[in-house]
Amino acid sequence: MNDYIEYTGYLAMTLLVISFIPKRLGAIRIINFAGCVFFIAYGILLGWKWPIIISNGLIAIIQLYHLFVKKQSQTTDKRD
């Protein structure tokens, strides 16, 4: 296996583990999203390994939803 593929996997794994350390939920979601992006890249580099790509793609979408869509609805709810 090429070194850059393996390094991508290690980086994704590291970000995933680090995402459990912060106490602020926003930081957790951002770091976890970055880990998901690298896992998606890793799945592609491994030869389109769909279970890795799909699962991390869905988690990334959920993180983006909570970071942007849900956050906006919470701020508009506070103004009312």
Tab-separated table of C-alpha atoms in Angstrom:
chain	number	residue	atom	x	y	z
A	1	MET	CA	0.000	0.000	0.000
A	2	ASN	CA	1.254	3.495	-0.782
A	3	ASP	CA	2.438	5.506	2.196
A	4	TYR	CA	0.094	8.430	1.510
A	5	ILE	CA	-2.919	6.115	1.622
A	6	GLU	CA	-1.836	4.716	4.961
A	7	TYR	CA	-1.088	8.203	6.320
A	8	THR	CA	-4.571	9.329	5.268
A	9	GLY	CA	-6.053	6.472	7.288
A	10	TYR	CA	-3.917	7.286	10.320
A	11	LEU	CA	-4.845	10.972	10.117
A	12	ALA	CA	-8.543	10.100	9.884
A	13	MET	CA	-8.254	7.782	12.873
A	14	THR	CA	-6.354	10.384	14.891
A	15	LEU	CA	-8.950	13.083	14.207
A	16	LEU	CA	-11.758	10.719	15.142
A	17	VAL	CA	-10.127	9.908	18.486
A	18	ILE	CA	-9.247	13.555	19.181
A	19	SER	CA	-12.857	14.569	18.501
A	20	PHE	CA	-13.846	12.918	21.803
A	21	ILE	CA	-11.511	15.120	23.883
A	22	PRO	CA	-13.035	18.663	23.681
A	23	LYS	CA	-15.890	19.604	25.964
A	24	ARG	CA	-17.514	22.080	23.553
A	25	LEU	CA	-19.942	20.306	21.249
A	26	GLY	CA	-19.117	22.587	18.309
A	27	ALA	CA	-15.418	21.680	18.490
A	28	ILE	CA	-16.295	17.995	18.704
A	29	ARG	CA	-18.469	18.254	15.591
A	30	ILE	CA	-15.835	20.175	13.586
A	31	ILE	CA	-13.001	17.764	14.426
A	32	ASN	CA	-15.250	14.753	13.807
A	33	PHE	CA	-16.324	16.220	10.456
A	34	ALA	CA	-12.658	16.598	9.448
A	35	GLY	CA	-12.039	12.976	10.445
A	36	CYS	CA	-14.998	11.874	8.318
A	37	VAL	CA	-13.646	13.770	5.312
A	38	PHE	CA	-10.303	12.000	5.646
A	39	PHE	CA	-12.036	8.642	6.073
A	40	ILE	CA	-13.978	9.316	2.866
A	41	ALA	CA	-10.704	10.099	1.095
A	42	TYR	CA	-9.189	6.958	2.611
A	43	GLY	CA	-12.082	4.838	1.342
A	44	ILE	CA	-11.622	6.278	-2.138
A	45	LEU	CA	-7.852	5.764	-2.080
A	46	LEU	CA	-8.337	2.149	-1.015
A	47	GLY	CA	-10.281	1.528	-4.210
A	48	TRP	CA	-13.775	2.824	-3.557
A	49	LYS	CA	-14.544	0.933	-0.345
A	50	TRP	CA	-18.221	1.868	-0.119
A	51	PRO	CA	-18.879	0.942	3.526
A	52	ILE	CA	-16.172	3.413	4.627
A	53	ILE	CA	-17.304	6.109	2.186
A	54	ILE	CA	-21.048	5.830	2.857
A	55	SER	CA	-20.878	5.608	6.649
A	56	ASN	CA	-18.493	8.530	6.991
A	57	GLY	CA	-20.331	10.541	4.349
A	58	LEU	CA	-23.562	10.199	6.310
A	59	ILE	CA	-21.878	11.126	9.585
A	60	ALA	CA	-20.284	14.166	7.892
A	61	ILE	CA	-23.699	15.297	6.633
A	62	ILE	CA	-25.153	14.894	10.136
A	63	GLN	CA	-22.297	16.951	11.616
A	64	LEU	CA	-22.793	19.713	9.030
A	65	TYR	CA	-26.531	19.719	9.733
A	66	HIS	CA	-25.942	20.191	13.454
A	67	LEU	CA	-23.232	22.796	12.871
A	68	PHE	CA	-25.180	24.988	10.459
A	69	VAL	CA	-28.876	24.178	10.028
A	70	LYS	CA	-29.744	23.304	13.600
A	71	LYS	CA	-27.579	26.122	14.974
A	72	GLN	CA	-29.435	28.654	12.803
A	73	SER	CA	-32.822	27.384	13.951
A	74	GLN	CA	-31.706	27.595	17.582
A	75	THR	CA	-30.568	31.203	17.203
A	76	THR	CA	-33.869	32.207	15.578
A	77	ASP	CA	-35.766	30.431	18.371
A	78	LYS	CA	-33.855	32.454	20.989
A	79	ARG	CA	-34.862	35.752	19.316
A	80	ASP	CA	-38.585	34.979	19.571
